[in-house]
Amino acid sequence: MGLESTVFKGSASGSIVEGKTQSNGPTGNEVLVRITHSGICGTDEEYRYADMVPGTKALRLGTNIARTANGTVMQISTKALSARTPSGTHRLFSPCLQGLHLRTPPLSCAVEPLYNVIESYNIRPADRVGVIGVGGLGHLAIQFLTKMGGSPVMFSGTDSKRQEAMQLGATEFTPRKRLAQLEIVCAIFRIYCGGRLLAISTRFLNIIKPTGTIFPLPADTELRIPFLLIVVQGINIQGSLVAWRSVHRRMLDFAARHKIKPIIERFLTTRNGVEEGIAKLREEKMPYRGVLVAQ
């Protein structure tokens, strides 16, 4: 029997459009999914020009699918790597951990490179780690670093999120204008979600421990930095792969075990709901993370 699905996707003009798709149902190794929750992030600003849609729940399975049951709630990450390949079925689908259904979309987005940095580049318990920005990614960095035993030092342009940052586990909160009064930290995350031009000022470089590391985690932005201090202090600038599939699974396991949850704002998965969420993100009025929820 034929199946008709309603989807919301990007278009060449950048507008969100509603579309209909037809299929004959899954066969062989195919899985039919129903979208229940989808995260909204800065990358959507670019992919709103692409003809594509995400998804999260297995409705029907092909005859060759043996390890997943009909009705299994799945999480889908288009970024988890498998054997250094840009694509592959093993990187896309995995069962969603109980208690994280609504919260998984933000965790499967930019948190992947964040967790990969923590696990792969010797961020150790008791380290003081600077995090710039208490936003959609920064507030999750606080929670992961705290649960791992680290001491997140938060930098923000204003004091407006001080209370939330401290409640989430930050050990220090410093407005940028007071950077000169801060003691040296051992490493610094440069976290920004919004697509603006990145600039690491001399004030930040002066509080990084010699031979410390800057991890730039935003996408599709340029990095401006005073190079002389990089040379004199032996500071490293380290890129990060998004995450191996195994790292992605460990990240979700760790989040579930320690009850790490993003602070989210919900929007309906309708054309108006999608446009409202994207517009709020574009106008920088989204305090943390947005999630589209199916009716």
mmCIF file of C-alpha atoms in Angstrom:
data_model
loop_
_atom_site.group_PDB
_atom_site.id
_atom_site.type_symbol
_atom_site.label_atom_id
_atom_site.label_comp_id
_atom_site.label_asym_id
_atom_site.label_seq_id
_atom_site.Cartn_x
_atom_site.Cartn_y
_atom_site.Cartn_z
ATOM 1 C CA MET A 1 0.000 0.000 0.000
ATOM 2 C CA GLY A 2 1.316 3.444 -0.900
ATOM 3 C CA LEU A 3 2.321 5.860 1.858
ATOM 4 C CA GLU A 4 2.060 9.653 1.745
ATOM 5 C CA SER A 5 4.124 11.833 4.060
ATOM 6 C CA THR A 6 4.062 15.561 4.755
ATOM 7 C CA VAL A 7 7.489 17.149 5.160
ATOM 8 C CA PHE A 8 8.884 20.630 5.772
ATOM 9 C CA LYS A 9 12.137 21.418 4.047
ATOM 10 C CA GLY A 10 14.326 24.141 2.661
ATOM 11 C CA SER A 11 14.165 25.550 -0.841
ATOM 12 C CA ALA A 12 16.350 27.415 -3.315
ATOM 13 C CA SER A 13 14.859 30.720 -2.107
ATOM 14 C CA GLY A 14 15.568 29.946 1.562
ATOM 15 C CA SER A 15 11.877 29.751 2.449
ATOM 16 C CA ILE A 16 10.440 26.800 4.353
ATOM 17 C CA VAL A 17 8.115 24.826 2.098
ATOM 18 C CA GLU A 18 5.660 22.013 2.749
ATOM 19 C CA GLY A 19 6.001 18.993 0.530
ATOM 20 C CA LYS A 20 4.407 15.601 -0.017
ATOM 21 C CA THR A 21 6.344 12.406 -0.591
ATOM 22 C CA GLN A 22 5.113 9.029 -1.794
ATOM 23 C CA SER A 23 6.621 5.635 -1.011
ATOM 24 C CA ASN A 24 5.653 1.984 -1.217
ATOM 25 C CA GLY A 25 6.792 1.109 2.305
ATOM 26 C CA PRO A 26 10.153 -0.289 3.446
ATOM 27 C CA THR A 27 11.705 -3.410 1.965
ATOM 28 C CA GLY A 28 14.971 -5.239 2.566
ATOM 29 C CA ASN A 29 17.291 -3.010 4.616
ATOM 30 C CA GLU A 30 15.047 0.077 4.489
ATOM 31 C CA VAL A 31 13.449 1.754 7.526
ATOM 32 C CA LEU A 32 10.416 4.043 7.493
ATOM 33 C CA VAL A 33 10.814 6.854 10.033
ATOM 34 C CA ARG A 34 8.393 9.405 11.435
ATOM 35 C CA ILE A 35 9.792 12.755 12.488
ATOM 36 C CA THR A 36 8.878 13.439 16.116
ATOM 37 C CA HIS A 37 11.551 15.908 17.274
ATOM 38 C CA SER A 38 14.074 17.950 15.293
ATOM 39 C CA GLY A 39 16.682 20.322 16.647
ATOM 40 C CA ILE A 40 17.144 23.873 15.373
ATOM 41 C CA CYS A 41 20.707 25.151 15.134
ATOM 42 C CA GLY A 42 22.824 27.662 13.248
ATOM 43 C CA THR A 43 23.597 25.152 10.504
ATOM 44 C CA ASP A 44 19.928 25.277 9.510
ATOM 45 C CA GLU A 45 20.538 28.797 8.245
ATOM 46 C CA GLU A 46 22.562 27.266 5.436
ATOM 47 C CA TYR A 47 20.580 24.075 4.917
ATOM 48 C CA ARG A 48 17.331 25.991 4.585
ATOM 49 C CA TYR A 49 18.474 26.459 0.982
ATOM 50 C CA ALA A 50 18.700 22.672 0.514
ATOM 51 C CA ASP A 51 15.956 20.213 -0.371
ATOM 52 C CA MET A 52 16.339 17.997 2.716
ATOM 53 C CA VAL A 53 14.524 16.853 5.897
ATOM 54 C CA PRO A 54 15.614 15.119 9.200
ATOM 55 C CA GLY A 55 13.793 12.281 11.065
ATOM 56 C CA THR A 56 13.552 10.303 14.322
ATOM 57 C CA LYS A 57 11.205 7.288 14.748
ATOM 58 C CA ALA A 58 11.094 3.845 13.124
ATOM 59 C CA LEU A 59 7.556 3.006 12.020
ATOM 60 C CA ARG A 60 8.115 0.025 9.769
ATOM 61 C CA LEU A 61 11.140 -2.080 8.959
ATOM 62 C CA GLY A 62 12.265 -3.979 5.911
ATOM 63 C CA THR A 63 12.477 -7.755 6.068
ATOM 64 C CA ASN A 64 16.273 -7.763 6.582
ATOM 65 C CA ILE A 65 16.251 -5.520 9.687
ATOM 66 C CA ALA A 66 16.851 -7.834 12.659
ATOM 67 C CA ARG A 67 18.056 -5.699 15.590
ATOM 68 C CA THR A 68 15.366 -3.019 15.732
ATOM 69 C CA ALA A 69 11.659 -3.458 16.457
ATOM 70 C CA ASN A 70 8.760 -1.551 14.934
ATOM 71 C CA GLY A 71 8.012 1.518 17.044
ATOM 72 C CA THR A 72 11.587 1.908 18.313
ATOM 73 C CA VAL A 73 12.425 5.546 19.002
ATOM 74 C CA MET A 74 15.589 6.381 17.080
ATOM 75 C CA GLN A 75 17.977 9.287 17.067
ATOM 76 C CA ILE A 76 19.545 10.344 13.800
ATOM 77 C CA SER A 77 22.833 12.167 13.468
ATOM 78 C CA THR A 78 24.038 13.252 10.052
ATOM 79 C CA LYS A 79 27.448 14.042 11.530
ATOM 80 C CA ALA A 80 28.703 10.936 13.356
ATOM 81 C CA LEU A 81 31.592 9.477 11.392
ATOM 82 C CA SER A 82 32.130 5.839 10.474
ATOM 83 C CA ALA A 83 35.570 4.788 9.233
ATOM 84 C CA ARG A 84 36.319 8.378 8.138
ATOM 85 C CA THR A 85 33.587 8.264 5.515
ATOM 86 C CA PRO A 86 31.389 11.298 4.774
ATOM 87 C CA SER A 87 28.326 9.074 4.738
ATOM 88 C CA GLY A 88 27.185 5.579 5.599
ATOM 89 C CA THR A 89 24.190 3.874 7.176
ATOM 90 C CA HIS A 90 26.048 2.909 10.345
ATOM 91 C CA ARG A 91 26.586 6.540 11.296
ATOM 92 C CA LEU A 92 22.980 7.689 10.943
ATOM 93 C CA PHE A 93 20.568 5.715 13.109
ATOM 94 C CA SER A 94 20.731 4.409 16.676
ATOM 95 C CA PRO A 95 18.088 3.746 19.345
ATOM 96 C CA CYS A 96 17.340 6.772 21.510
ATOM 97 C CA LEU A 97 18.137 6.354 25.196
ATOM 98 C CA GLN A 98 15.189 6.451 27.575
ATOM 99 C CA GLY A 99 14.621 9.868 29.101
ATOM 100 C CA LEU A 100 16.345 11.732 26.270
ATOM 101 C CA HIS A 101 13.666 11.592 23.541
ATOM 102 C CA LEU A 102 12.856 15.298 23.612
ATOM 103 C CA ARG A 103 16.407 16.357 24.460
ATOM 104 C CA THR A 104 18.355 14.229 21.991
ATOM 105 C CA PRO A 105 18.216 16.549 18.927
ATOM 106 C CA PRO A 106 20.424 19.268 20.496
ATOM 107 C CA LEU A 107 22.782 16.612 21.900
ATOM 108 C CA SER A 108 23.181 15.060 18.444
ATOM 109 C CA CYS A 109 24.111 18.403 16.922
ATOM 110 C CA ALA A 110 26.970 20.646 18.061
ATOM 111 C CA VAL A 111 27.568 18.726 21.306
ATOM 112 C CA GLU A 112 29.309 16.011 19.276
ATOM 113 C CA PRO A 113 32.472 18.061 18.550
ATOM 114 C CA LEU A 114 32.339 19.481 22.092
ATOM 115 C CA TYR A 115 32.358 16.015 23.664
ATOM 116 C CA ASN A 116 34.966 14.823 21.174
ATOM 117 C CA VAL A 117 37.261 17.653 22.268
ATOM 118 C CA ILE A 118 36.815 16.770 25.941
ATOM 119 C CA GLU A 119 37.489 13.075 25.342
ATOM 120 C CA SER A 120 40.185 13.248 22.685
ATOM 121 C CA TYR A 121 42.380 16.188 23.673
ATOM 122 C CA ASN A 122 43.285 15.483 27.284
ATOM 123 C CA ILE A 123 40.740 17.678 29.060
ATOM 124 C CA ARG A 124 41.146 16.133 32.490
ATOM 125 C CA PRO A 125 39.195 16.211 35.773
ATOM 126 C CA ALA A 126 40.127 19.243 37.899
ATOM 127 C CA ASP A 127 41.177 21.287 34.831
ATOM 128 C CA ARG A 128 39.949 24.869 34.654
ATOM 129 C CA VAL A 129 38.466 25.275 31.201
ATOM 130 C CA GLY A 130 37.256 28.562 29.783
ATOM 131 C CA VAL A 131 34.007 28.603 27.829
ATOM 132 C CA ILE A 132 33.073 31.728 25.908
ATOM 133 C CA GLY A 133 29.328 32.266 25.734
ATOM 134 C CA VAL A 134 26.507 30.799 27.833
ATOM 135 C CA GLY A 135 24.262 29.994 24.898
ATOM 136 C CA GLY A 136 22.962 26.919 23.114
ATOM 137 C CA LEU A 137 26.336 25.158 23.192
ATOM 138 C CA GLY A 138 27.934 26.898 26.162
ATOM 139 C CA HIS A 139 25.277 25.841 28.668
ATOM 140 C CA LEU A 140 25.829 22.213 27.647
ATOM 141 C CA ALA A 141 29.609 22.595 27.896
ATOM 142 C CA ILE A 142 29.124 23.650 31.535
ATOM 143 C CA GLN A 143 27.197 20.474 32.301
ATOM 144 C CA PHE A 144 29.561 18.055 30.549
ATOM 145 C CA LEU A 145 32.689 19.624 32.051
ATOM 146 C CA THR A 146 31.171 19.721 35.536
ATOM 147 C CA LYS A 147 30.035 16.086 35.455
ATOM 148 C CA MET A 148 33.516 15.074 34.309
ATOM 149 C CA GLY A 149 35.030 16.822 37.313
ATOM 150 C CA GLY A 150 36.298 19.904 35.494
ATOM 151 C CA SER A 151 35.941 23.540 36.523
ATOM 152 C CA PRO A 152 34.219 25.531 33.762
ATOM 153 C CA VAL A 153 35.065 29.233 33.789
ATOM 154 C CA MET A 154 32.365 31.089 31.883
ATOM 155 C CA PHE A 155 32.951 34.267 29.874
ATOM 156 C CA SER A 156 29.979 36.337 28.767
ATOM 157 C CA GLY A 157 29.329 39.768 27.358
ATOM 158 C CA THR A 158 26.780 40.543 30.091
ATOM 159 C CA ASP A 159 25.714 39.356 33.542
ATOM 160 C CA SER A 160 22.241 38.317 32.337
ATOM 161 C CA LYS A 161 22.931 34.559 32.491
ATOM 162 C CA ARG A 162 25.136 34.478 35.572
ATOM 163 C CA GLN A 163 22.555 32.771 37.775
ATOM 164 C CA GLU A 164 21.708 30.093 35.202
ATOM 165 C CA ALA A 165 25.404 29.395 34.542
ATOM 166 C CA MET A 166 26.173 28.923 38.232
ATOM 167 C CA GLN A 167 23.128 26.701 38.723
ATOM 168 C CA LEU A 168 24.270 24.499 35.826
ATOM 169 C CA GLY A 169 27.649 24.002 37.499
ATOM 170 C CA ALA A 170 29.986 26.805 36.416
ATOM 171 C CA THR A 171 32.632 27.483 39.051
ATOM 172 C CA GLU A 172 33.296 31.048 37.892
ATOM 173 C CA PHE A 173 31.453 33.599 35.788
ATOM 174 C CA THR A 174 33.392 36.517 34.345
ATOM 175 C CA PRO A 175 32.081 39.345 32.145
ATOM 176 C CA ARG A 176 34.545 40.011 29.349
ATOM 177 C CA LYS A 177 35.352 43.481 30.663
ATOM 178 C CA ARG A 178 36.885 41.875 33.767
ATOM 179 C CA LEU A 179 39.193 39.457 31.936
ATOM 180 C CA ALA A 180 42.295 41.313 33.118
ATOM 181 C CA GLN A 181 41.467 40.347 36.722
ATOM 182 C CA LEU A 182 41.202 36.604 35.989
ATOM 183 C CA GLU A 183 43.886 34.071 36.809
ATOM 184 C CA ILE A 184 45.354 31.865 34.085
ATOM 185 C CA VAL A 185 43.262 28.878 33.018
ATOM 186 C CA CYS A 186 44.711 25.691 31.554
ATOM 187 C CA ALA A 187 42.670 25.576 28.349
ATOM 188 C CA ILE A 188 39.995 27.580 26.642
ATOM 189 C CA PHE A 189 37.057 26.581 24.483
ATOM 190 C CA ARG A 190 36.066 29.132 21.900
ATOM 191 C CA ILE A 191 32.409 28.242 21.552
ATOM 192 C CA TYR A 192 30.047 30.299 19.453
ATOM 193 C CA CYS A 193 26.801 29.320 17.788
ATOM 194 C CA GLY A 194 25.435 31.993 15.478
ATOM 195 C CA GLY A 195 27.743 32.404 12.510
ATOM 196 C CA ARG A 196 29.399 35.694 13.435
ATOM 197 C CA LEU A 197 33.034 36.457 12.716
ATOM 198 C CA LEU A 198 35.297 34.913 15.331
ATOM 199 C CA ALA A 199 37.856 37.114 17.030
ATOM 200 C CA ILE A 200 40.125 35.980 19.864
ATOM 201 C CA SER A 201 41.367 39.158 21.535
ATOM 202 C CA THR A 202 44.643 39.737 23.370
ATOM 203 C CA ARG A 203 42.648 39.740 26.627
ATOM 204 C CA PHE A 204 41.724 36.092 26.118
ATOM 205 C CA LEU A 205 45.228 35.057 25.069
ATOM 206 C CA ASN A 206 46.676 36.608 28.221
ATOM 207 C CA ILE A 207 44.648 34.285 30.467
ATOM 208 C CA ILE A 208 45.466 31.059 28.646
ATOM 209 C CA LYS A 209 48.135 28.944 30.262
ATOM 210 C CA PRO A 210 51.351 28.835 28.169
ATOM 211 C CA THR A 211 51.105 25.884 25.765
ATOM 212 C CA GLY A 212 47.338 25.872 26.417
ATOM 213 C CA THR A 213 44.845 25.177 23.671
ATOM 214 C CA ILE A 214 42.055 27.024 21.893
ATOM 215 C CA PHE A 215 39.319 24.815 20.430
ATOM 216 C CA PRO A 216 37.255 26.783 17.863
ATOM 217 C CA LEU A 217 33.901 25.003 17.577
ATOM 218 C CA PRO A 218 31.614 27.197 15.429
ATOM 219 C CA ALA A 219 31.053 26.394 11.777
ATOM 220 C CA ASP A 220 31.694 28.427 8.630
ATOM 221 C CA THR A 221 33.334 31.438 10.235
ATOM 222 C CA GLU A 222 36.750 33.026 10.011
ATOM 223 C CA LEU A 223 39.124 33.164 12.956
ATOM 224 C CA ARG A 224 40.996 36.378 13.740
ATOM 225 C CA ILE A 225 43.731 36.155 16.325
ATOM 226 C CA PRO A 226 46.879 38.132 17.334
ATOM 227 C CA PHE A 227 49.516 35.721 16.037
ATOM 228 C CA LEU A 228 52.514 37.061 18.003
ATOM 229 C CA LEU A 229 51.066 35.901 21.331
ATOM 230 C CA ILE A 230 50.361 32.484 19.821
ATOM 231 C CA VAL A 231 54.072 32.143 18.990
ATOM 232 C CA VAL A 232 55.471 33.635 22.205
ATOM 233 C CA GLN A 233 53.233 31.625 24.552
ATOM 234 C CA GLY A 234 53.218 28.422 22.520
ATOM 235 C CA ILE A 235 49.415 28.363 22.358
ATOM 236 C CA ASN A 236 47.776 25.661 20.258
ATOM 237 C CA ILE A 237 44.746 26.107 18.006
ATOM 238 C CA GLN A 238 43.122 22.693 17.667
ATOM 239 C CA GLY A 239 40.390 21.687 15.256
ATOM 240 C CA SER A 240 38.114 18.773 16.023
ATOM 241 C CA LEU A 241 36.357 16.084 14.038
ATOM 242 C CA VAL A 242 32.652 16.012 14.723
ATOM 243 C CA ALA A 243 32.717 12.591 16.434
ATOM 244 C CA TRP A 244 33.252 8.948 15.666
ATOM 245 C CA ARG A 245 30.153 6.812 15.972
ATOM 246 C CA SER A 246 31.535 5.207 19.150
ATOM 247 C CA VAL A 247 32.232 8.634 20.673
ATOM 248 C CA HIS A 248 28.723 9.754 19.778
ATOM 249 C CA ARG A 249 27.248 6.763 21.605
ATOM 250 C CA ARG A 250 29.434 7.388 24.660
ATOM 251 C CA MET A 251 28.308 11.020 24.680
ATOM 252 C CA LEU A 252 24.638 10.011 24.748
ATOM 253 C CA ASP A 253 25.308 7.358 27.414
ATOM 254 C CA PHE A 254 27.150 9.910 29.555
ATOM 255 C CA ALA A 255 24.370 12.485 29.154
ATOM 256 C CA ALA A 256 21.689 9.960 30.126
ATOM 257 C CA ARG A 257 23.648 8.657 33.124
ATOM 258 C CA HIS A 258 24.357 12.133 34.502
ATOM 259 C CA LYS A 259 21.007 13.638 33.492
ATOM 260 C CA ILE A 260 22.578 16.265 31.252
ATOM 261 C CA LYS A 261 19.735 17.987 29.435
ATOM 262 C CA PRO A 262 19.693 21.004 27.147
ATOM 263 C CA ILE A 263 17.400 23.882 28.030
ATOM 264 C CA ILE A 264 14.972 23.943 25.133
ATOM 265 C CA GLU A 265 12.207 26.017 23.628
ATOM 266 C CA ARG A 266 9.547 24.069 21.736
ATOM 267 C CA PHE A 267 8.042 24.907 18.359
ATOM 268 C CA LEU A 268 5.374 22.978 16.482
ATOM 269 C CA THR A 269 6.452 21.065 13.393
ATOM 270 C CA THR A 270 4.295 23.127 11.062
ATOM 271 C CA ARG A 271 5.389 25.576 8.425
ATOM 272 C CA ASN A 272 4.666 28.485 10.773
ATOM 273 C CA GLY A 273 6.412 26.722 13.657
ATOM 274 C CA VAL A 274 9.537 26.016 11.626
ATOM 275 C CA GLU A 275 9.688 29.587 10.325
ATOM 276 C CA GLU A 276 9.159 30.967 13.841
ATOM 277 C CA GLY A 277 12.001 28.881 15.257
ATOM 278 C CA ILE A 278 14.427 29.719 12.445
ATOM 279 C CA ALA A 279 13.572 33.433 12.656
ATOM 280 C CA LYS A 280 14.118 33.483 16.420
ATOM 281 C CA LEU A 281 17.506 31.848 15.978
ATOM 282 C CA ARG A 282 18.481 34.216 13.172
ATOM 283 C CA GLU A 283 17.522 37.252 15.266
ATOM 284 C CA GLU A 284 19.539 35.879 18.226
ATOM 285 C CA LYS A 285 16.470 35.722 20.445
ATOM 286 C CA MET A 286 16.873 31.988 21.176
ATOM 287 C CA PRO A 287 18.483 31.862 24.638
ATOM 288 C CA TYR A 288 19.533 28.216 24.421
ATOM 289 C CA ARG A 289 18.219 25.523 22.019
ATOM 290 C CA GLY A 290 15.087 25.134 19.915
ATOM 291 C CA VAL A 291 13.315 21.837 19.187
ATOM 292 C CA LEU A 292 10.526 21.203 16.671
ATOM 293 C CA VAL A 293 7.871 18.861 18.085
ATOM 294 C CA ALA A 294 5.388 16.971 15.913
ATOM 295 C CA GLN A 295 1.690 17.454 16.681
#
